[in-house]
Amino acid sequence: MSLLIWCHIYLVLVSAAQNASFTPQHIRTLQNETKSLFNHAWQSYMKFGFPADEVLPLSCEPYGRDFNDPFNIVRNDAMGNISSTVLDNLDTLVIMEEWDEFENALDYLKASKNTLFAKDTIVQVFETTIRSLGGLLSAHLILSDISQFSQRYTRLAEIAEKYDGFLLDMAYDLGKRLIPAFRTKSSIPLPRVHLNHGLKLIPPSLQIDACTSGAGSPVLEFTLLSRLTGDPQFEYFSQVSFWKIWASRSSLGLMPMTIDPQSARWKDAVSGIGASIDSFYEYAVKSSIIFNDSHMWEVFKSSYKSLLTHSVQGGGPLDATMIFTNVGSNDGQLFTDWIDSLSAFWPGLQVLAGQLKDAVKTHLLYLRIWDYFDSIPERWNFRLSDKSTSAVALEWYPLRPEFIESTYYLYRATKDPMYLQIGSRVLKLLQTRYMAKCGLHGVQDIRTGQMQNRMETFVMSETLKYLYLLFDAANELFVHNGMLASKSWVFSTEAHPLWFHEQLDVLGKRTDINATNLHAQDHFKLKEVFEKELALKGGQKRLGAFVKKSNIDFYRKTPNKNQNRTIIHLPAVSTVDPYELKFATCEVIAFDKMIEFPASHYYELENLFELDWKFQGSLSRPPYLSQNPLDGSYIELDPDFFSLFSMSRTNLQSRRAASTQIYDVIVGDVAGIQEKEISIFKFKPSTAVDEAVVLENDLWIPDLTAMRIRVEVLEAGNVDIHNNVLTQEYIDSLADITADVDYQDPSYDVTKPKTALRVTKVNGIYVNSGSIVWTHPIHDNTGALSMTDLGRVMIEGKVVENMMVLWTDQDS
Ligand SMILES: *[C@@H]1O[C@H](CO)[C@@H](O)[C@H](O)[C@H]1NC(C)=O
Ligand SMILES: *[C@@H]1O[C@H](CO)[C@@H](O)[C@H](O)[C@H]1NC(C)=O
Ligand SMILES: *[C@@H]1O[C@H](CO)[C@@H](O)[C@H](O)[C@H]1NC(C)=O
Ligand SMILES: *[C@@H]1O[C@H](CO)[C@@H](O)[C@H](O)[C@H]1NC(C)=O
Ligand SMILES: *[C@@H]1O[C@H](CO)[C@@H](O)[C@H](O)[C@H]1NC(C)=O
Ligand SMILES: *[C@@H]1O[C@H](CO)[C@@H](O)[C@H](O)[C@H]1NC(C)=O
């Protein structure tokens, strides 16, 4: 009897735990379920859609272009009448190990090799490149450049054995049909091309604007196509376009999003990281990896610096989240109050670029949006003050992959079980809400739940692929299993594995190629110019400093306005560029606190729930969705998961909200910021900390003529970002040193300053609590900047708590 009861309890516990346990067995079940979804979608396409570009998931019909309306670009851009679902999913079939289907697809393509792209259709160059050209190149590399096949992959080895290279011929054919788009005066490509007739027969109104990602990103696939075929034109034109766009960035280092390909003039002045610009940055990073191209890496680093300075909200050591907003490319001012669904790829790119902590913070916002909408609206307004209007600014969700893509990267980097929990929630929604008779369907209107009768090719090639790979904790699947271990491979922006190495390089070795009209020197000239520009930016800077000790005592010790001004001599102090430091190493630790596996670090984040109040006007579940946050929809509050992975926590608390006002001040010329020196003090450990008034990790900005400073307004009664209640005494203690004024003395008729300021970020670099921003003495006490007697900086008459002047050799 007692044994039976024990067994019963045990079984209940096991089954409760199994739903969120993430044991190897559980993860494998999730992986198998993802595979079943893929098989359902693929079989539906083959049965009801093939050879059309897509299948309609709700009505089970083939879906291709709208031959009657050339202006129906939403539908036609990615529909070349070229079986795009097949082309986009060749490597998906490999990753899913669907060998029969893979062979069938190859047989079909081989048979239609000479006719598939000979179509009277107008397509968008970017979409066709990333989906179809990228798919062909990836499958070609998989079949021709893998030498070691593990036991499990003998079928792939057999298929590869028979492969004669026809996919590269097809890629070359497609490339030659797309390349006319680049033959403009400016070399910035036109957005669309006619597969049979190049630039002819296209209504002019469809050729007006190119977007930054569309004109910049073919660079990865096109460069690879040139290297593999030996025909230089693809690399040449796409690189010229990429570098021209980069060279026309604003003085803030930001690229706008729309360009006129004929005149090469920008048509807007907005920058950001989402739609229309996203993959420009992505391909700078990914090109740098597969082509070992340091210039491309510099493009990303420089862009990231500009975005940190001007676009990022939050992101500091005490912020739960980090938002990359759309800002004016010339003035850095907030331009829109929405972020888009496509920008959810960014945390994945941050992981790839070694910015793991930033990635966790950026991803958290998308996670929270998913919690409330079971999807990510195409556009979501983050600034609503109340819930009376919907935050859903564009209402569809076509099962885009970007959120699950980032989740995949973050899981690979952190192994935090929360990312598996996210995957299992997404899987569950795909199995239920988004399940259709013939595939998976998206949402037409997130506000009402109205379904969308469409399954774009990326649903299988990205959304399901990344989800499947997320559940490959045992590293058994292709791309994780070691078969690509010797290659510098990346996922393209369409999740096609791509790589390159010298042995594959036939560029310049083929003689049957007609390379007229190429001006290769121009191309290399561009790179030279860029290299020079880079060389001008200094490396380490050194500073011999004498400092007035009294300064520091006010901040780091008890303020005392009567103390001696002793000049102490520091040994030569070295400083480093904080951006160089940021990119010098690849972050491998995402969370500061070490906790025991298998708990989730999420529950150790003090401010995990800060977002719920911060964005309370913009976050609410649409009425047709469950309003119960404990049913698993609010992923971090899933009771099963919480009970297993919160470990040290039995309840969750969120730090109280800061009530201080935070805003940015721009001092001087905003255009000068990108080139301004800002550095971090670095000392040898032997430096006596007691003696030093400057501490390691303090910042040094020698000249304050171009600054974007984020300030927190310190006012009595408010809770600051450190969770302290500010008192008048504290503000007085800062203010007292503004002059030798004794406020207690009734003969002085001076009102005490009510507020002081605290710098939290300057020129994109966050100021840690306890750190000071140092600068040279300020001599112009009339402008926006001035200085107190004892050397505290004042901005517009307000004393800054943590910004002080440093008397160096030249000043004394
Ligand atoms: C586990 O999940 C399944 C299916 O999602 C559900 O039917 C079952 O009730 C869950 N079990 C427990 C113990 O929560
Ligand atoms: C997953 O699928 C594989 C292959 O179909 C099968 O051998 C295995 O038993 C499945 N595992 C689970 C946990 O369902
Ligand atoms: C091309 O379009 C025609 C007309 O809709 C269709 O019958 C045919 O199957 C399509 N072929 C491909 C390869 O998409
Ligand atoms: C990458 O380029 C650098 C020089 O820029 C070179 O030292 C290094 O060996 C190259 N790496 C590979 C894998 O080719
Ligand atoms: C190369 O192409 C140019 C123009 O595209 C043409 O005039 C020339 O005859 C071609 N040369 C060869 C050898 O095919
Ligand atoms: C100030 O400096 C004088 C002279 O160097 C010294 O005698 C005195 O003790 C110092 N006072 C304090 C408070 O350090």
PDB file of N, CA, C and O in Angstrom, residues 421-479:
ATOM      1  N   GLN A 421      12.903  26.809 -22.892  1.00  0.00           N
ATOM      2  CA  GLN A 421      11.508  27.034 -22.516  1.00  0.00           C
ATOM      3  C   GLN A 421      10.813  27.910 -23.557  1.00  0.00           C
ATOM      4  O   GLN A 421       9.662  27.678 -23.919  1.00  0.00           O
ATOM      5  N   ILE A 422      11.534  28.925 -24.041  1.00  0.00           N
ATOM      6  CA  ILE A 422      10.973  29.777 -25.098  1.00  0.00           C
ATOM      7  C   ILE A 422      10.687  28.925 -26.324  1.00  0.00           C
ATOM      8  O   ILE A 422       9.597  28.981 -26.907  1.00  0.00           O
ATOM      9  N   GLY A 423      11.657  28.079 -26.685  1.00  0.00           N
ATOM     10  CA  GLY A 423      11.470  27.213 -27.843  1.00  0.00           C
ATOM     11  C   GLY A 423      10.279  26.297 -27.668  1.00  0.00           C
ATOM     12  O   GLY A 423       9.490  26.091 -28.600  1.00  0.00           O
ATOM     13  N   SER A 424      10.098  25.772 -26.466  1.00  0.00           N
ATOM     14  CA  SER A 424       8.999  24.829 -26.285  1.00  0.00           C
ATOM     15  C   SER A 424       7.650  25.542 -26.338  1.00  0.00           C
ATOM     16  O   SER A 424       6.660  24.997 -26.829  1.00  0.00           O
ATOM     17  N   ARG A 425       7.622  26.780 -25.884  1.00  0.00           N
ATOM     18  CA  ARG A 425       6.385  27.572 -26.004  1.00  0.00           C
ATOM     19  C   ARG A 425       6.083  27.883 -27.481  1.00  0.00           C
ATOM     20  O   ARG A 425       4.942  27.779 -27.927  1.00  0.00           O
ATOM     21  N   VAL A 426       7.090  28.288 -28.216  1.00  0.00           N
ATOM     22  CA  VAL A 426       6.883  28.591 -29.632  1.00  0.00           C
ATOM     23  C   VAL A 426       6.416  27.325 -30.359  1.00  0.00           C
ATOM     24  O   VAL A 426       5.478  27.354 -31.159  1.00  0.00           O
ATOM     25  N   LEU A 427       7.051  26.207 -30.034  1.00  0.00           N
ATOM     26  CA  LEU A 427       6.656  24.933 -30.646  1.00  0.00           C
ATOM     27  C   LEU A 427       5.190  24.631 -30.373  1.00  0.00           C
ATOM     28  O   LEU A 427       4.420  24.262 -31.259  1.00  0.00           O
ATOM     29  N   LYS A 428       4.807  24.832 -29.112  1.00  0.00           N
ATOM     30  CA  LYS A 428       3.431  24.538 -28.732  1.00  0.00           C
ATOM     31  C   LYS A 428       2.440  25.405 -29.526  1.00  0.00           C
ATOM     32  O   LYS A 428       1.396  24.926 -29.975  1.00  0.00           O
ATOM     33  N   LEU A 429       2.787  26.668 -29.704  1.00  0.00           N
ATOM     34  CA  LEU A 429       1.898  27.545 -30.474  1.00  0.00           C
ATOM     35  C   LEU A 429       1.834  27.116 -31.940  1.00  0.00           C
ATOM     36  O   LEU A 429       0.777  27.177 -32.572  1.00  0.00           O
ATOM     37  N   LEU A 430       2.971  26.694 -32.472  1.00  0.00           N
ATOM     38  CA  LEU A 430       2.971  26.233 -33.862  1.00  0.00           C
ATOM     39  C   LEU A 430       2.099  24.983 -34.002  1.00  0.00           C
ATOM     40  O   LEU A 430       1.416  24.792 -34.999  1.00  0.00           O
ATOM     41  N   GLN A 431       2.126  24.150 -32.967  1.00  0.00           N
ATOM     42  CA  GLN A 431       1.353  22.906 -33.035  1.00  0.00           C
ATOM     43  C   GLN A 431      -0.140  23.140 -32.861  1.00  0.00           C
ATOM     44  O   GLN A 431      -0.949  22.285 -33.205  1.00  0.00           O
ATOM     45  N   THR A 432      -0.487  24.263 -32.272  1.00  0.00           N
ATOM     46  CA  THR A 432      -1.900  24.494 -31.979  1.00  0.00           C
ATOM     47  C   THR A 432      -2.420  25.702 -32.748  1.00  0.00           C
ATOM     48  O   THR A 432      -3.015  25.572 -33.804  1.00  0.00           O
ATOM     49  N   ARG A 433      -2.090  26.895 -32.265  1.00  0.00           N
ATOM     50  CA  ARG A 433      -2.681  28.082 -32.872  1.00  0.00           C
ATOM     51  C   ARG A 433      -2.310  28.256 -34.334  1.00  0.00           C
ATOM     52  O   ARG A 433      -3.116  28.710 -35.134  1.00  0.00           O
ATOM     53  N   TYR A 434      -1.057  27.940 -34.699  1.00  0.00           N
ATOM     54  CA  TYR A 434      -0.609  28.235 -36.065  1.00  0.00           C
ATOM     55  C   TYR A 434      -0.656  27.021 -36.983  1.00  0.00           C
ATOM     56  O   TYR A 434      -0.174  27.059 -38.096  1.00  0.00           O
ATOM     57  N   MET A 435      -1.254  25.937 -36.483  1.00  0.00           N
ATOM     58  CA  MET A 435      -1.336  24.722 -37.287  1.00  0.00           C
ATOM     59  C   MET A 435      -2.425  24.870 -38.340  1.00  0.00           C
ATOM     60  O   MET A 435      -3.521  25.357 -38.059  1.00  0.00           O
ATOM     61  N   ALA A 436      -2.102  24.498 -39.577  1.00  0.00           N
ATOM     62  CA  ALA A 436      -3.099  24.528 -40.648  1.00  0.00           C
ATOM     63  C   ALA A 436      -3.164  23.167 -41.311  1.00  0.00           C
ATOM     64  O   ALA A 436      -2.269  22.344 -41.142  1.00  0.00           O
ATOM     65  N   LYS A 437      -4.209  22.986 -42.064  1.00  0.00           N
ATOM     66  CA  LYS A 437      -4.407  21.705 -42.727  1.00  0.00           C
ATOM     67  C   LYS A 437      -3.224  21.399 -43.655  1.00  0.00           C
ATOM     68  O   LYS A 437      -2.766  20.266 -43.744  1.00  0.00           O
ATOM     69  N   CYS A 438      -2.747  22.438 -44.329  1.00  0.00           N
ATOM     70  CA  CYS A 438      -1.669  22.196 -45.292  1.00  0.00           C
ATOM     71  C   CYS A 438      -0.440  23.034 -44.957  1.00  0.00           C
ATOM     72  O   CYS A 438       0.034  23.827 -45.774  1.00  0.00           O
ATOM     73  N   GLY A 439       0.042  22.886 -43.752  1.00  0.00           N
ATOM     74  CA  GLY A 439       1.249  23.618 -43.362  1.00  0.00           C
ATOM     75  C   GLY A 439       1.018  24.403 -42.094  1.00  0.00           C
ATOM     76  O   GLY A 439       0.279  23.964 -41.200  1.00  0.00           O
ATOM     77  N   LEU A 440       1.643  25.554 -42.000  1.00  0.00           N
ATOM     78  CA  LEU A 440       1.472  26.432 -40.843  1.00  0.00           C
ATOM     79  C   LEU A 440       1.027  27.783 -41.377  1.00  0.00           C
ATOM     80  O   LEU A 440       1.482  28.202 -42.437  1.00  0.00           O
ATOM     81  N   HIS A 441       0.147  28.433 -40.652  1.00  0.00           N
ATOM     82  CA  HIS A 441      -0.334  29.730 -41.140  1.00  0.00           C
ATOM     83  C   HIS A 441       0.073  30.843 -40.187  1.00  0.00           C
ATOM     84  O   HIS A 441       0.199  30.634 -38.981  1.00  0.00           O
ATOM     85  N   GLY A 442       0.270  32.018 -40.739  1.00  0.00           N
ATOM     86  CA  GLY A 442       0.575  33.173 -39.912  1.00  0.00           C
ATOM     87  C   GLY A 442      -0.692  33.869 -39.441  1.00  0.00           C
ATOM     88  O   GLY A 442      -1.792  33.338 -39.553  1.00  0.00           O
ATOM     89  N   VAL A 443      -0.505  35.061 -38.882  1.00  0.00           N
ATOM     90  CA  VAL A 443      -1.634  35.842 -38.397  1.00  0.00           C
ATOM     91  C   VAL A 443      -1.758  37.098 -39.249  1.00  0.00           C
ATOM     92  O   VAL A 443      -0.779  37.804 -39.461  1.00  0.00           O
ATOM     93  N   GLN A 444      -2.950  37.361 -39.715  1.00  0.00           N
ATOM     94  CA  GLN A 444      -3.188  38.572 -40.492  1.00  0.00           C
ATOM     95  C   GLN A 444      -3.376  39.772 -39.576  1.00  0.00           C
ATOM     96  O   GLN A 444      -2.939  40.870 -39.862  1.00  0.00           O
ATOM     97  N   ASP A 445      -4.059  39.522 -38.456  1.00  0.00           N
ATOM     98  CA  ASP A 445      -4.300  40.619 -37.523  1.00  0.00           C
ATOM     99  C   ASP A 445      -4.155  40.129 -36.085  1.00  0.00           C
ATOM    100  O   ASP A 445      -5.026  39.430 -35.554  1.00  0.00           O
ATOM    101  N   ILE A 446      -3.077  40.517 -35.498  1.00  0.00           N
ATOM    102  CA  ILE A 446      -2.760  40.087 -34.131  1.00  0.00           C
ATOM    103  C   ILE A 446      -3.797  40.598 -33.126  1.00  0.00           C
ATOM    104  O   ILE A 446      -4.031  39.991 -32.087  1.00  0.00           O
ATOM    105  N   ARG A 447      -4.448  41.699 -33.461  1.00  0.00           N
ATOM    106  CA  ARG A 447      -5.420  42.276 -32.520  1.00  0.00           C
ATOM    107  C   ARG A 447      -6.675  41.426 -32.417  1.00  0.00           C
ATOM    108  O   ARG A 447      -7.356  41.425 -31.402  1.00  0.00           O
ATOM    109  N   THR A 448      -6.984  40.714 -33.519  1.00  0.00           N
ATOM    110  CA  THR A 448      -8.219  39.922 -33.525  1.00  0.00           C
ATOM    111  C   THR A 448      -7.956  38.429 -33.659  1.00  0.00           C
ATOM    112  O   THR A 448      -8.853  37.619 -33.466  1.00  0.00           O
ATOM    113  N   GLY A 449      -6.765  38.054 -34.045  1.00  0.00           N
ATOM    114  CA  GLY A 449      -6.448  36.645 -34.242  1.00  0.00           C
ATOM    115  C   GLY A 449      -6.793  36.145 -35.631  1.00  0.00           C
ATOM    116  O   GLY A 449      -6.651  34.958 -35.917  1.00  0.00           O
ATOM    117  N   GLN A 450      -7.212  37.046 -36.505  1.00  0.00           N
ATOM    118  CA  GLN A 450      -7.547  36.636 -37.871  1.00  0.00           C
ATOM    119  C   GLN A 450      -6.344  35.964 -38.540  1.00  0.00           C
ATOM    120  O   GLN A 450      -5.229  36.465 -38.488  1.00  0.00           O
ATOM    121  N   MET A 451      -6.631  34.797 -39.165  1.00  0.00           N
ATOM    122  CA  MET A 451      -5.534  34.010 -39.716  1.00  0.00           C
ATOM    123  C   MET A 451      -5.101  34.521 -41.076  1.00  0.00           C
ATOM    124  O   MET A 451      -5.831  35.204 -41.778  1.00  0.00           O
ATOM    125  N   GLN A 452      -3.901  34.111 -41.465  1.00  0.00           N
ATOM    126  CA  GLN A 452      -3.344  34.510 -42.757  1.00  0.00           C
ATOM    127  C   GLN A 452      -3.126  33.249 -43.588  1.00  0.00           C
ATOM    128  O   GLN A 452      -2.423  32.341 -43.146  1.00  0.00           O
ATOM    129  N   ASN A 453      -3.706  33.238 -44.764  1.00  0.00           N
ATOM    130  CA  ASN A 453      -3.580  32.050 -45.612  1.00  0.00           C
ATOM    131  C   ASN A 453      -2.295  32.132 -46.416  1.00  0.00           C
ATOM    132  O   ASN A 453      -2.301  32.325 -47.621  1.00  0.00           O
ATOM    133  N   ARG A 454      -1.168  32.009 -45.737  1.00  0.00           N
ATOM    134  CA  ARG A 454       0.113  32.094 -46.435  1.00  0.00           C
ATOM    135  C   ARG A 454       1.174  31.388 -45.613  1.00  0.00           C
ATOM    136  O   ARG A 454       1.159  31.465 -44.373  1.00  0.00           O
ATOM    137  N   MET A 455       2.059  30.704 -46.258  1.00  0.00           N
ATOM    138  CA  MET A 455       3.228  30.147 -45.590  1.00  0.00           C
ATOM    139  C   MET A 455       4.429  30.499 -46.458  1.00  0.00           C
ATOM    140  O   MET A 455       4.714  29.848 -47.461  1.00  0.00           O
ATOM    141  N   GLU A 456       5.129  31.576 -46.060  1.00  0.00           N
ATOM    142  CA  GLU A 456       6.274  32.004 -46.854  1.00  0.00           C
ATOM    143  C   GLU A 456       7.375  30.949 -46.742  1.00  0.00           C
ATOM    144  O   GLU A 456       7.410  30.154 -45.804  1.00  0.00           O
ATOM    145  N   THR A 457       8.291  30.992 -47.691  1.00  0.00           N
ATOM    146  CA  THR A 457       9.316  29.935 -47.746  1.00  0.00           C
ATOM    147  C   THR A 457      10.171  29.914 -46.479  1.00  0.00           C
ATOM    148  O   THR A 457      10.699  28.879 -46.102  1.00  0.00           O
ATOM    149  N   PHE A 458      10.273  31.065 -45.821  1.00  0.00           N
ATOM    150  CA  PHE A 458      11.138  31.107 -44.641  1.00  0.00           C
ATOM    151  C   PHE A 458      10.556  30.395 -43.418  1.00  0.00           C
ATOM    152  O   PHE A 458      11.255  30.175 -42.437  1.00  0.00           O
ATOM    153  N   VAL A 459       9.285  30.050 -43.471  1.00  0.00           N
ATOM    154  CA  VAL A 459       8.712  29.340 -42.320  1.00  0.00           C
ATOM    155  C   VAL A 459       9.442  28.012 -42.125  1.00  0.00           C
ATOM    156  O   VAL A 459       9.843  27.651 -41.015  1.00  0.00           O
ATOM    157  N   MET A 460       9.660  27.315 -43.224  1.00  0.00           N
ATOM    158  CA  MET A 460      10.430  26.065 -43.115  1.00  0.00           C
ATOM    159  C   MET A 460      11.923  26.334 -43.076  1.00  0.00           C
ATOM    160  O   MET A 460      12.645  25.754 -42.265  1.00  0.00           O
ATOM    161  N   SER A 461      12.397  27.230 -43.960  1.00  0.00           N
ATOM    162  CA  SER A 461      13.852  27.361 -44.099  1.00  0.00           C
ATOM    163  C   SER A 461      14.484  28.088 -42.916  1.00  0.00           C
ATOM    164  O   SER A 461      15.684  27.975 -42.713  1.00  0.00           O
ATOM    165  N   GLU A 462      13.699  28.834 -42.146  1.00  0.00           N
ATOM    166  CA  GLU A 462      14.304  29.519 -41.006  1.00  0.00           C
ATOM    167  C   GLU A 462      13.600  29.194 -39.684  1.00  0.00           C
ATOM    168  O   GLU A 462      14.215  28.705 -38.757  1.00  0.00           O
ATOM    169  N   THR A 463      12.298  29.483 -39.613  1.00  0.00           N
ATOM    170  CA  THR A 463      11.607  29.332 -38.330  1.00  0.00           C
ATOM    171  C   THR A 463      11.737  27.891 -37.819  1.00  0.00           C
ATOM    172  O   THR A 463      12.188  27.661 -36.693  1.00  0.00           O
ATOM    173  N   LEU A 464      11.363  26.929 -38.654  1.00  0.00           N
ATOM    174  CA  LEU A 464      11.426  25.539 -38.200  1.00  0.00           C
ATOM    175  C   LEU A 464      12.869  25.049 -38.101  1.00  0.00           C
ATOM    176  O   LEU A 464      13.206  24.268 -37.219  1.00  0.00           O
ATOM    177  N   LYS A 465      13.728  25.542 -38.981  1.00  0.00           N
ATOM    178  CA  LYS A 465      15.133  25.110 -38.932  1.00  0.00           C
ATOM    179  C   LYS A 465      15.794  25.556 -37.627  1.00  0.00           C
ATOM    180  O   LYS A 465      16.430  24.763 -36.936  1.00  0.00           O
ATOM    181  N   TYR A 466      15.624  26.823 -37.277  1.00  0.00           N
ATOM    182  CA  TYR A 466      16.259  27.308 -36.042  1.00  0.00           C
ATOM    183  C   TYR A 466      15.661  26.632 -34.808  1.00  0.00           C
ATOM    184  O   TYR A 466      16.364  26.340 -33.847  1.00  0.00           O
ATOM    185  N   LEU A 467      14.358  26.381 -34.863  1.00  0.00           N
ATOM    186  CA  LEU A 467      13.722  25.723 -33.721  1.00  0.00           C
ATOM    187  C   LEU A 467      14.279  24.302 -33.562  1.00  0.00           C
ATOM    188  O   LEU A 467      14.605  23.853 -32.458  1.00  0.00           O
ATOM    189  N   TYR A 468      14.418  23.623 -34.680  1.00  0.00           N
ATOM    190  CA  TYR A 468      14.948  22.259 -34.680  1.00  0.00           C
ATOM    191  C   TYR A 468      16.392  22.257 -34.148  1.00  0.00           C
ATOM    192  O   TYR A 468      16.753  21.423 -33.313  1.00  0.00           O
ATOM    193  N   LEU A 469      17.164  23.210 -34.608  1.00  0.00           N
ATOM    194  CA  LEU A 469      18.567  23.274 -34.167  1.00  0.00           C
ATOM    195  C   LEU A 469      18.681  23.693 -32.701  1.00  0.00           C
ATOM    196  O   LEU A 469      19.613  23.295 -32.008  1.00  0.00           O
ATOM    197  N   LEU A 470      17.730  24.498 -32.237  1.00  0.00           N
ATOM    198  CA  LEU A 470      17.726  24.867 -30.818  1.00  0.00           C
ATOM    199  C   LEU A 470      17.644  23.618 -29.945  1.00  0.00           C
ATOM    200  O   LEU A 470      18.287  23.525 -28.904  1.00  0.00           O
ATOM    201  N   PHE A 471      16.846  22.649 -30.408  1.00  0.00           N
ATOM    202  CA  PHE A 471      16.664  21.425 -29.611  1.00  0.00           C
ATOM    203  C   PHE A 471      17.732  20.370 -29.904  1.00  0.00           C
ATOM    204  O   PHE A 471      17.563  19.204 -29.589  1.00  0.00           O
ATOM    205  N   ASP A 472      18.814  20.781 -30.506  1.00  0.00           N
ATOM    206  CA  ASP A 472      19.907  19.834 -30.764  1.00  0.00           C
ATOM    207  C   ASP A 472      20.964  19.976 -29.672  1.00  0.00           C
ATOM    208  O   ASP A 472      22.135  20.229 -29.933  1.00  0.00           O
ATOM    209  N   ALA A 473      20.527  19.793 -28.443  1.00  0.00           N
ATOM    210  CA  ALA A 473      21.451  19.991 -27.321  1.00  0.00           C
ATOM    211  C   ALA A 473      22.612  18.999 -27.377  1.00  0.00           C
ATOM    212  O   ALA A 473      23.686  19.265 -26.840  1.00  0.00           O
ATOM    213  N   ALA A 474      22.404  17.857 -28.027  1.00  0.00           N
ATOM    214  CA  ALA A 474      23.458  16.838 -28.061  1.00  0.00           C
ATOM    215  C   ALA A 474      24.399  17.017 -29.256  1.00  0.00           C
ATOM    216  O   ALA A 474      25.286  16.192 -29.474  1.00  0.00           O
ATOM    217  N   ASN A 475      24.227  18.092 -30.023  1.00  0.00           N
ATOM    218  CA  ASN A 475      25.113  18.376 -31.165  1.00  0.00           C
ATOM    219  C   ASN A 475      25.193  17.228 -32.161  1.00  0.00           C
ATOM    220  O   ASN A 475      26.280  16.837 -32.594  1.00  0.00           O
ATOM    221  N   GLU A 476      24.057  16.704 -32.527  1.00  0.00           N
ATOM    222  CA  GLU A 476      24.057  15.575 -33.455  1.00  0.00           C
ATOM    223  C   GLU A 476      23.761  15.994 -34.889  1.00  0.00           C
ATOM    224  O   GLU A 476      24.042  15.259 -35.818  1.00  0.00           O
ATOM    225  N   LEU A 477      23.144  17.148 -35.046  1.00  0.00           N
ATOM    226  CA  LEU A 477      22.658  17.514 -36.374  1.00  0.00           C
ATOM    227  C   LEU A 477      23.735  18.190 -37.213  1.00  0.00           C
ATOM    228  O   LEU A 477      24.691  18.762 -36.683  1.00  0.00           O
ATOM    229  N   PHE A 478      23.510  18.132 -38.510  1.00  0.00           N
ATOM    230  CA  PHE A 478      24.388  18.799 -39.456  1.00  0.00           C
ATOM    231  C   PHE A 478      24.513  20.287 -39.063  1.00  0.00           C
ATOM    232  O   PHE A 478      23.512  20.904 -38.712  1.00  0.00           O
ATOM    233  N   VAL A 479      25.680  20.802 -39.156  1.00  0.00           N
ATOM    234  CA  VAL A 479      26.182  22.119 -38.710  1.00  0.00           C
ATOM    235  C   VAL A 479      26.698  22.071 -37.260  1.00  0.00           C
ATOM    236  O   VAL A 479      27.560  22.863 -36.899  1.00  0.00           O
TER     237      VAL A 479
END
